[in-house]
Short mmCIF file of C-alpha atoms in Angstrom, two decimals:
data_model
loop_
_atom_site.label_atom_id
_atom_site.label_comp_id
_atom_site.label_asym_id
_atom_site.label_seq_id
_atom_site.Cartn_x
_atom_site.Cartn_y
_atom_site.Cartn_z
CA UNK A 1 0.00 0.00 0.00
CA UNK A 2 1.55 3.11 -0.56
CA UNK A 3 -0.29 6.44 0.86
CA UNK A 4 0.51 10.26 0.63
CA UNK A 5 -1.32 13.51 1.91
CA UNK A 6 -1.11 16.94 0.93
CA UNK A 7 -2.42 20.45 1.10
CA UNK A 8 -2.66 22.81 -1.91
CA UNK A 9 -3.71 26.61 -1.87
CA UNK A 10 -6.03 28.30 -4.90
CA UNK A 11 -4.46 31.18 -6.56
CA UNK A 12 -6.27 33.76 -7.77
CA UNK A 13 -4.67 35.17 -11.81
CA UNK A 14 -3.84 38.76 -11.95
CA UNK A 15 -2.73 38.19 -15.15
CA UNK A 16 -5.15 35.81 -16.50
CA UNK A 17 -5.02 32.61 -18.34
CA UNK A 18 -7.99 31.99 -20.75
CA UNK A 19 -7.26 29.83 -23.38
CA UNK A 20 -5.69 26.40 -24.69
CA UNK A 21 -3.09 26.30 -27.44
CA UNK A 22 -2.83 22.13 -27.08
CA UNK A 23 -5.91 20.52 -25.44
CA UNK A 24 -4.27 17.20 -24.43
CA UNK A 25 -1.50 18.73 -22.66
CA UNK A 26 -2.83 22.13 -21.27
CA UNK A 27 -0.59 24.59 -23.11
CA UNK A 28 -2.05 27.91 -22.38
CA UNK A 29 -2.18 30.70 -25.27
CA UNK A 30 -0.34 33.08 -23.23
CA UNK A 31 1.28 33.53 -19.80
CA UNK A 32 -0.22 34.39 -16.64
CA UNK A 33 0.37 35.60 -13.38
CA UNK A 34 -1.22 34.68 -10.29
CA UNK A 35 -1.15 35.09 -6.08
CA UNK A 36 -1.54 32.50 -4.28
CA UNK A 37 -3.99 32.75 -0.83
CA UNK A 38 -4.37 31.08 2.48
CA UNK A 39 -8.31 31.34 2.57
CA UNK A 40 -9.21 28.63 -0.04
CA UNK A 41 -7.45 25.04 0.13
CA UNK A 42 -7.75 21.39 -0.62
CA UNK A 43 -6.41 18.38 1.20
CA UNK A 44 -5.97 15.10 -0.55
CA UNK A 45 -5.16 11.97 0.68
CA UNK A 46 -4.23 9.33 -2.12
CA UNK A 47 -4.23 5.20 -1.71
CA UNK A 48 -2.70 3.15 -4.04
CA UNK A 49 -2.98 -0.85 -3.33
CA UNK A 50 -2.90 -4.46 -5.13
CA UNK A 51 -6.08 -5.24 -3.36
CA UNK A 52 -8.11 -2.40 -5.15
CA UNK A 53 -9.83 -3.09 -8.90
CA UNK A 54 -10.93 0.69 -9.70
CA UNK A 55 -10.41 3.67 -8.89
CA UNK A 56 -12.41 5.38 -6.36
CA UNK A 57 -13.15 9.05 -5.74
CA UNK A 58 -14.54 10.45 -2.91
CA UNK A 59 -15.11 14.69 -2.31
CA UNK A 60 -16.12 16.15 0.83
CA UNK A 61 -16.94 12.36 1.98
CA UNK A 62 -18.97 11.89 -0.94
CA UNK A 63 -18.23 9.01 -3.48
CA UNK A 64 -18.44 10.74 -6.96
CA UNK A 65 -20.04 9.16 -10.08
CA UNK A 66 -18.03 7.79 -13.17
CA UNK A 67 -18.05 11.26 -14.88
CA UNK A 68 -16.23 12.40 -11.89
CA UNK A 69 -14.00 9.45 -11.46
CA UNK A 70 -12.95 9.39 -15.01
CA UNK A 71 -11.23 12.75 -14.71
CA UNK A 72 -9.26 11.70 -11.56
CA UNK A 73 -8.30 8.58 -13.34
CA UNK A 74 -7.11 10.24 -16.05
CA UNK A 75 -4.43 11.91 -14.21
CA UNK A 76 -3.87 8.85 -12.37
CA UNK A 77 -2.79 7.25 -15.01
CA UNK A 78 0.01 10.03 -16.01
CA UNK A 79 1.22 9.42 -12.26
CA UNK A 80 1.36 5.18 -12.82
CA UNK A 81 3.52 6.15 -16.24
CA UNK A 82 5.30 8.09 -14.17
CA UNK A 83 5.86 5.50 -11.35
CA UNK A 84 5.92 2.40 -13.70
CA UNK A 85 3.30 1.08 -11.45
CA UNK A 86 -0.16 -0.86 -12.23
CA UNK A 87 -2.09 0.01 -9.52
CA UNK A 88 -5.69 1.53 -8.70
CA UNK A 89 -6.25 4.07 -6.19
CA UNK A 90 -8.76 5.85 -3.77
CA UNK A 91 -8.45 9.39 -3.54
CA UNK A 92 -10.37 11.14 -0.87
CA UNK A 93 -10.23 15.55 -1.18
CA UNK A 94 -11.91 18.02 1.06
CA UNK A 95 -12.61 20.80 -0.88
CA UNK A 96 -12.11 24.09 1.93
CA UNK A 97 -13.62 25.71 -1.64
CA UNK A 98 -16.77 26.00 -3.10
CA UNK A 99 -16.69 24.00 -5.92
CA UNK A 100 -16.93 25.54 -9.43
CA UNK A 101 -17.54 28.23 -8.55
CA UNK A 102 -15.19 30.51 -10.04
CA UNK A 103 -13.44 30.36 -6.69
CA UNK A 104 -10.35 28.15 -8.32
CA UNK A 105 -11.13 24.97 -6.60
CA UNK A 106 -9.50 23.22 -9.72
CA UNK A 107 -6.31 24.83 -9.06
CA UNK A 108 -5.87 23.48 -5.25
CA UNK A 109 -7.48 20.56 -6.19
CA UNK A 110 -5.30 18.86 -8.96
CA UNK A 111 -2.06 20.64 -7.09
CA UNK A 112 -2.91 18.80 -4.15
CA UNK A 113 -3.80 15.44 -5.69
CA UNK A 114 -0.75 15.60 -7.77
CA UNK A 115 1.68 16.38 -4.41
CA UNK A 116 -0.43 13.03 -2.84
CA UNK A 117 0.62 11.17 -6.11
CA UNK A 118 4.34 12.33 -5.67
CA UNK A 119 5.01 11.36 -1.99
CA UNK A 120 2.87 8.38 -1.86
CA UNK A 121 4.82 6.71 -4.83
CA UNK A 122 7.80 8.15 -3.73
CA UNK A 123 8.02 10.12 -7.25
CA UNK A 124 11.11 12.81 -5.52
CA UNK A 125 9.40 15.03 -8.52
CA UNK A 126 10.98 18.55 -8.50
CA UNK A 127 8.42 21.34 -7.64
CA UNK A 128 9.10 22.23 -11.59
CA UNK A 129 8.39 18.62 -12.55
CA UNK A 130 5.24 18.72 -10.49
CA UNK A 131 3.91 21.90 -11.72
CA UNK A 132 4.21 20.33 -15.01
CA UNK A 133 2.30 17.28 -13.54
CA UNK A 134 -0.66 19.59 -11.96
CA UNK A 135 -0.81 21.57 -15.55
CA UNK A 136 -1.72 17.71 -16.98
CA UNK A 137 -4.73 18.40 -14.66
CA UNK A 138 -5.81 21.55 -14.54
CA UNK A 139 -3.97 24.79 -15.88
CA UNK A 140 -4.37 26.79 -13.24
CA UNK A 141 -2.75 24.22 -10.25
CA UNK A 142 0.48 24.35 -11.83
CA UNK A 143 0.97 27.64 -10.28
CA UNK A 144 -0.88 26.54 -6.74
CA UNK A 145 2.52 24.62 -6.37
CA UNK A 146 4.45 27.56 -5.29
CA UNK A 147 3.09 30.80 -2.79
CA UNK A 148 2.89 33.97 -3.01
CA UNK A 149 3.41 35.34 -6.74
CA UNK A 150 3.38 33.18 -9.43
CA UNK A 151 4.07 33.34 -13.11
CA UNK A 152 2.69 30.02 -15.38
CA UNK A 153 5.01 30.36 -18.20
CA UNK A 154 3.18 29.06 -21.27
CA UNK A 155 6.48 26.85 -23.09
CA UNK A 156 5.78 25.33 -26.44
CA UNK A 157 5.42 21.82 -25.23
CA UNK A 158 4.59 20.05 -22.04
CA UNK A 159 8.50 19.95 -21.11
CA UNK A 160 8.75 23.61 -21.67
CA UNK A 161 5.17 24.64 -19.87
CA UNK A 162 5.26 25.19 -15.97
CA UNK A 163 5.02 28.12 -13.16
CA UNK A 164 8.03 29.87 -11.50
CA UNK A 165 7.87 31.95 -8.61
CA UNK A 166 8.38 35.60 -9.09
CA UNK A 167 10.83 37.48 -6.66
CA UNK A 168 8.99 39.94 -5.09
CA UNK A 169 10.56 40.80 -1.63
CA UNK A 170 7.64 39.26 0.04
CA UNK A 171 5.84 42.33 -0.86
CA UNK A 172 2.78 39.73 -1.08
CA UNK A 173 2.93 39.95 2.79
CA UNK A 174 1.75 43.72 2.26
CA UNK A 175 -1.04 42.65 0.08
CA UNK A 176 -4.47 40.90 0.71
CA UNK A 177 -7.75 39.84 -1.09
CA UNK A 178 -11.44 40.13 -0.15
CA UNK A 179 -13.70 37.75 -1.70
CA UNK A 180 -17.44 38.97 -2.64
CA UNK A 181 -19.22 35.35 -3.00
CA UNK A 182 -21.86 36.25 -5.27
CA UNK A 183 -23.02 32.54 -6.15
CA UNK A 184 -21.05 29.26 -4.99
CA UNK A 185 -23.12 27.56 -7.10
CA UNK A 186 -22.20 25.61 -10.25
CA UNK A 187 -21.62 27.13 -13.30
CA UNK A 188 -23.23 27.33 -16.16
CA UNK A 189 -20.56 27.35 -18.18
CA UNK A 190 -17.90 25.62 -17.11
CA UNK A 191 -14.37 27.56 -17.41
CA UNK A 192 -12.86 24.75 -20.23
CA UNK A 193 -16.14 25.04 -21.80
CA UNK A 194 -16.23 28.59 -21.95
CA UNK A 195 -12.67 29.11 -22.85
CA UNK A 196 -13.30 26.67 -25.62
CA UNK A 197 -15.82 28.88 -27.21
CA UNK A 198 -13.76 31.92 -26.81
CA UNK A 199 -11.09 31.15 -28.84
CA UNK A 200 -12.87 29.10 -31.54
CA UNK A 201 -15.44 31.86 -31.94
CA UNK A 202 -14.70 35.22 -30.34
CA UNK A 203 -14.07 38.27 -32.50
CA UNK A 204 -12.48 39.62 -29.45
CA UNK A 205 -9.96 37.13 -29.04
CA UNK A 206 -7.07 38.42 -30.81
CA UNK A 207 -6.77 41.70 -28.91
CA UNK A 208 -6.95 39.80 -26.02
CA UNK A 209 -4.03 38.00 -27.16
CA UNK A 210 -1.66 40.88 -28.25
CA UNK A 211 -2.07 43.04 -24.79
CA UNK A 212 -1.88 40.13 -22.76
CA UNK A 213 2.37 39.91 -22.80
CA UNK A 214 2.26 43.70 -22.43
CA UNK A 215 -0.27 43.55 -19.08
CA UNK A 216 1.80 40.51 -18.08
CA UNK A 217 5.29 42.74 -18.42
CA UNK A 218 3.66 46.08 -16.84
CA UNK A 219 2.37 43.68 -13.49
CA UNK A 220 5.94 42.13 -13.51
CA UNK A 221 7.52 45.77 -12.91
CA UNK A 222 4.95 46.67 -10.86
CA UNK A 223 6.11 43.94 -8.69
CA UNK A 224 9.66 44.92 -8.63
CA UNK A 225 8.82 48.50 -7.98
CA UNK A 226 5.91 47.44 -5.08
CA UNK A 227 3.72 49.83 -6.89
CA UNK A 228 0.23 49.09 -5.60
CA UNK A 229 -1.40 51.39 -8.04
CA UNK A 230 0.21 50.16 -10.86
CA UNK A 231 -0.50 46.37 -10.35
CA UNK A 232 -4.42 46.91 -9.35
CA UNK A 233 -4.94 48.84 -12.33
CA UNK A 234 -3.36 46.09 -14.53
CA UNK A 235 -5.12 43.70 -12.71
CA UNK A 236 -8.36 45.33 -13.13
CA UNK A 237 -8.11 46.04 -16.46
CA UNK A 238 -7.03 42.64 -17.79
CA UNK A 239 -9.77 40.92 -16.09
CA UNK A 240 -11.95 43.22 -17.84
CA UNK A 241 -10.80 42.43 -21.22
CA UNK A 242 -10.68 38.77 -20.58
CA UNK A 243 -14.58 39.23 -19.49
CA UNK A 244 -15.13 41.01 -22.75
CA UNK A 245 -14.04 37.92 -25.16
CA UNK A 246 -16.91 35.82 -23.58
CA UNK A 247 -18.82 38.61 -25.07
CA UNK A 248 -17.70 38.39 -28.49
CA UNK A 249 -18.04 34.68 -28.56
CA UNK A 250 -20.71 32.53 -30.67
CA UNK A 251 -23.07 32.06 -28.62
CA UNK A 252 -22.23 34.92 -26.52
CA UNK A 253 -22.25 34.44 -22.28
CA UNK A 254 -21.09 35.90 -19.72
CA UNK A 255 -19.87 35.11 -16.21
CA UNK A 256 -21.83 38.04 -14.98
CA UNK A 257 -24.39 38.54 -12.37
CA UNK A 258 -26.62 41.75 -11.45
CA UNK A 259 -24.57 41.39 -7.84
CA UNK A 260 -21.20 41.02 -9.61
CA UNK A 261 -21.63 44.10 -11.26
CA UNK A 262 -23.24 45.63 -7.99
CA UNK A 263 -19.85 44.86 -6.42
CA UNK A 264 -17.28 46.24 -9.19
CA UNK A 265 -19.32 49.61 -9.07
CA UNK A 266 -19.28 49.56 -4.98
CA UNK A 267 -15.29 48.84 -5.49
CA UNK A 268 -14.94 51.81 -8.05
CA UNK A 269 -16.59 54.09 -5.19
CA UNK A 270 -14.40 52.89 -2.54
CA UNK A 271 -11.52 53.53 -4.74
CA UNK A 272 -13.00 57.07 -5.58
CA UNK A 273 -13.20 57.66 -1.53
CA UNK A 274 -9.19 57.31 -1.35
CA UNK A 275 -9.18 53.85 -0.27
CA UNK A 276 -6.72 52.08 -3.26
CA UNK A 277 -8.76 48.58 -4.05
CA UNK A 278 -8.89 46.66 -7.50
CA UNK A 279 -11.59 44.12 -8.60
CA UNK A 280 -10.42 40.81 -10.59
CA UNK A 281 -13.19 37.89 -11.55
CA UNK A 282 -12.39 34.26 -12.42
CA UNK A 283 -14.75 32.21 -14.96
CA UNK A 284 -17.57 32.92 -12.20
CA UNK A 285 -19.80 35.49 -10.37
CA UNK A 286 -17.80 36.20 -7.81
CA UNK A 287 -15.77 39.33 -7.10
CA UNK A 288 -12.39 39.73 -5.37
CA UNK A 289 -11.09 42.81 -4.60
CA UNK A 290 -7.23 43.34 -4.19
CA UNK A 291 -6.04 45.74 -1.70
CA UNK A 292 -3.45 46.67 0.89
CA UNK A 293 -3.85 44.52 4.31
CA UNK A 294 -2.99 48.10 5.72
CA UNK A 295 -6.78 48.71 4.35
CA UNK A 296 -8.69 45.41 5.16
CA UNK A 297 -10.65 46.77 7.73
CA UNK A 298 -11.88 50.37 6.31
CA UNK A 299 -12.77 48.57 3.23
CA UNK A 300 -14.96 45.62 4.78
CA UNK A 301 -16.60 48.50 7.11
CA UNK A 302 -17.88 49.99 3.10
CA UNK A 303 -18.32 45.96 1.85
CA UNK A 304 -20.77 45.42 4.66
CA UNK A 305 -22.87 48.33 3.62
CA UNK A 306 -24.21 46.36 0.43
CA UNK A 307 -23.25 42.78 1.26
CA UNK A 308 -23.80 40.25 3.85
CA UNK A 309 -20.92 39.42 6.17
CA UNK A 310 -21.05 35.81 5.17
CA UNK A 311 -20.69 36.43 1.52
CA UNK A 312 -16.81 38.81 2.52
CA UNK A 313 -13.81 36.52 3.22
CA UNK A 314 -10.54 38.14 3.52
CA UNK A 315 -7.65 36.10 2.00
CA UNK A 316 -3.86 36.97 2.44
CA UNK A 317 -0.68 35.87 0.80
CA UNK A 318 -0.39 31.92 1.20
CA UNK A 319 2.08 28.63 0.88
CA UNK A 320 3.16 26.63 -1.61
CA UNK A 321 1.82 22.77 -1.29
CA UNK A 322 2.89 21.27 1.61
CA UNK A 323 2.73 17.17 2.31
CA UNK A 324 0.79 15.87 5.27
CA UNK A 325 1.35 12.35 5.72
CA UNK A 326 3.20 9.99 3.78
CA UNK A 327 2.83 5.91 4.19
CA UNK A 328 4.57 3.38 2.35
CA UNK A 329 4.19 -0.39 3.57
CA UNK A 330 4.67 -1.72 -0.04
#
């Protein structure tokens, strides 16, 4: 029996990712950039044994259908390539995320699972290797590998495609993120639906892709310099125009809800008060708003005067994955 635990944080993309150049292997169209936050996390313990004949899933103490399964087995089998080992597996995550809902759940999810896969096989993959290995599952959890900021360079193969750290002084530690849960229900569309349809249809789509290296350069300096102003308005601005594709697209959607556009006008007039604040949105609802930990409070005090207390979580700078328990009685 071999057995391995481990914890991944979601990141939230200040530079966003939205888009698939190779399918099979998750190359992304264009870099990103992303923080990761100690709010949101997954833990996942993985099983592998002779005595099992499929592989089980189980989420939030749940045992998921075959749909479900398949996708877990799926990277399960990269892993037994990897390992040169025949075996079926249980794998049992608790989500501390809503799932799908545009709260990256995906990201700490498939980061964690792969860091189960690497010390319960005893794998000794490199935290570059297994950022490669998360990308095989979802995009996004390569970069919930590492903490704090994180850029998902997008390669030209799957050798070539992984995140890197960016060197920021721990600035992060200056930094937080409050989360406006609008919906944590499902989606509609889901984000590798969606993202599909962008690119295959959106008239949109190459502007997108032509200001995206120039965002991604002008949040990189802003990190070097520690200029607040100059990274929220990047940030703001580039989740705008990834928004905008969706709109293009054929069928058009959005991720949009009355309340989400409630909340970027109520962060605009925060902002217009002298209290520096940013919105970003993921392929959901839900609005975070980036701002300077030296501000947390003032700015919940003006949250709370159009949302619910329950639907504000403050997030801050988190860690990289980190292993829980390991096992190996093989």
């Amino acid at each position: 029996m071999y057995k391995g635990k481990a914890r991944a944080h979601t990141n939230i993309a200040l530079i966003k990712y939205w888009g698939k150049a190779d399918k099979e292997f998750i190359i992304p169209m264009n870099n990103s950039l992303s923080l990761t936050l100690d709010a949101f996390y997954t833990e996942t313990m993985v099983t592998f044994s002779e005595t099992f004949t499929q592989d089980t899933f189980y989420l939030d103490g749940a045992r998921q259908d075959e749909k479900n399964t398949k996708k877990v087995s799926q990277f399960l089998d990269l892993v037994r390539s990897l390992a040169q080992k025949d075996l079926f597996a249980t794998v049992e995550s608790q989500n501390f995320v809503p799932t799908a809902a545009g709260l990256a759940s995906s990201a700490s999810g498939l980061s964690a699972l792969a860091g189960a896969c690497n010390a319960a096989l005893e794998l000794n993959l490199s935290d570059q290797d297994l950022s490669r290995l998360a990308r095989r599952g979802s995009g996004s959890a390569c970069r919930s590998i590492y903490g704090g900021f994180v850029e998902w360079e997008k390669g030209q193969d799957d050798a070539s495609s992984f995140a890197k750290v960016v060197p920021s002084d721990q600035w992060e530690d200056d930094l937080a993120m409050i989360f406006i849960l609008i919906n944590d229900q499902q989606k509609d569309v889901s984000s590798r639906d969606g993202m599909e349809r962008t690119v295959e249809t959106s008239v949109f789509y190459d502007g997108w892709l032509k200001t995206s290296p120039i965002d991604l350069q002008t949040a990189k300096e802003a990190i070097a310099e520690k200029d607040f102003e100059k990274l929220g308005t990047v940030t703001e601005a580039n989740g705008l125009k990834m928004h905008g594709t969706t709109l293009g697209a054929t069928p058009p959607f959005t991720y949009w809800s009355p309340e989400s556009l409630t909340a970027m006008n109520r962060v605009r007039e925060i902002r217009q008060m002298g209290l520096p604040c940013y919105f970003t949105m993921d392929a959901g609802p839900n609005v975070k708003v980036l701002c300077q930990k030296k501000d947390v409070k003032q700015i919940l005090e003006q949250l709370e005067q159009s949302f619910n207390k329950e639907q504000l979580t403050c997030a801050f700078s988190g860690p990289g994955l980190e292993y829980l328990e390991t096992d190996v009685t093989a």
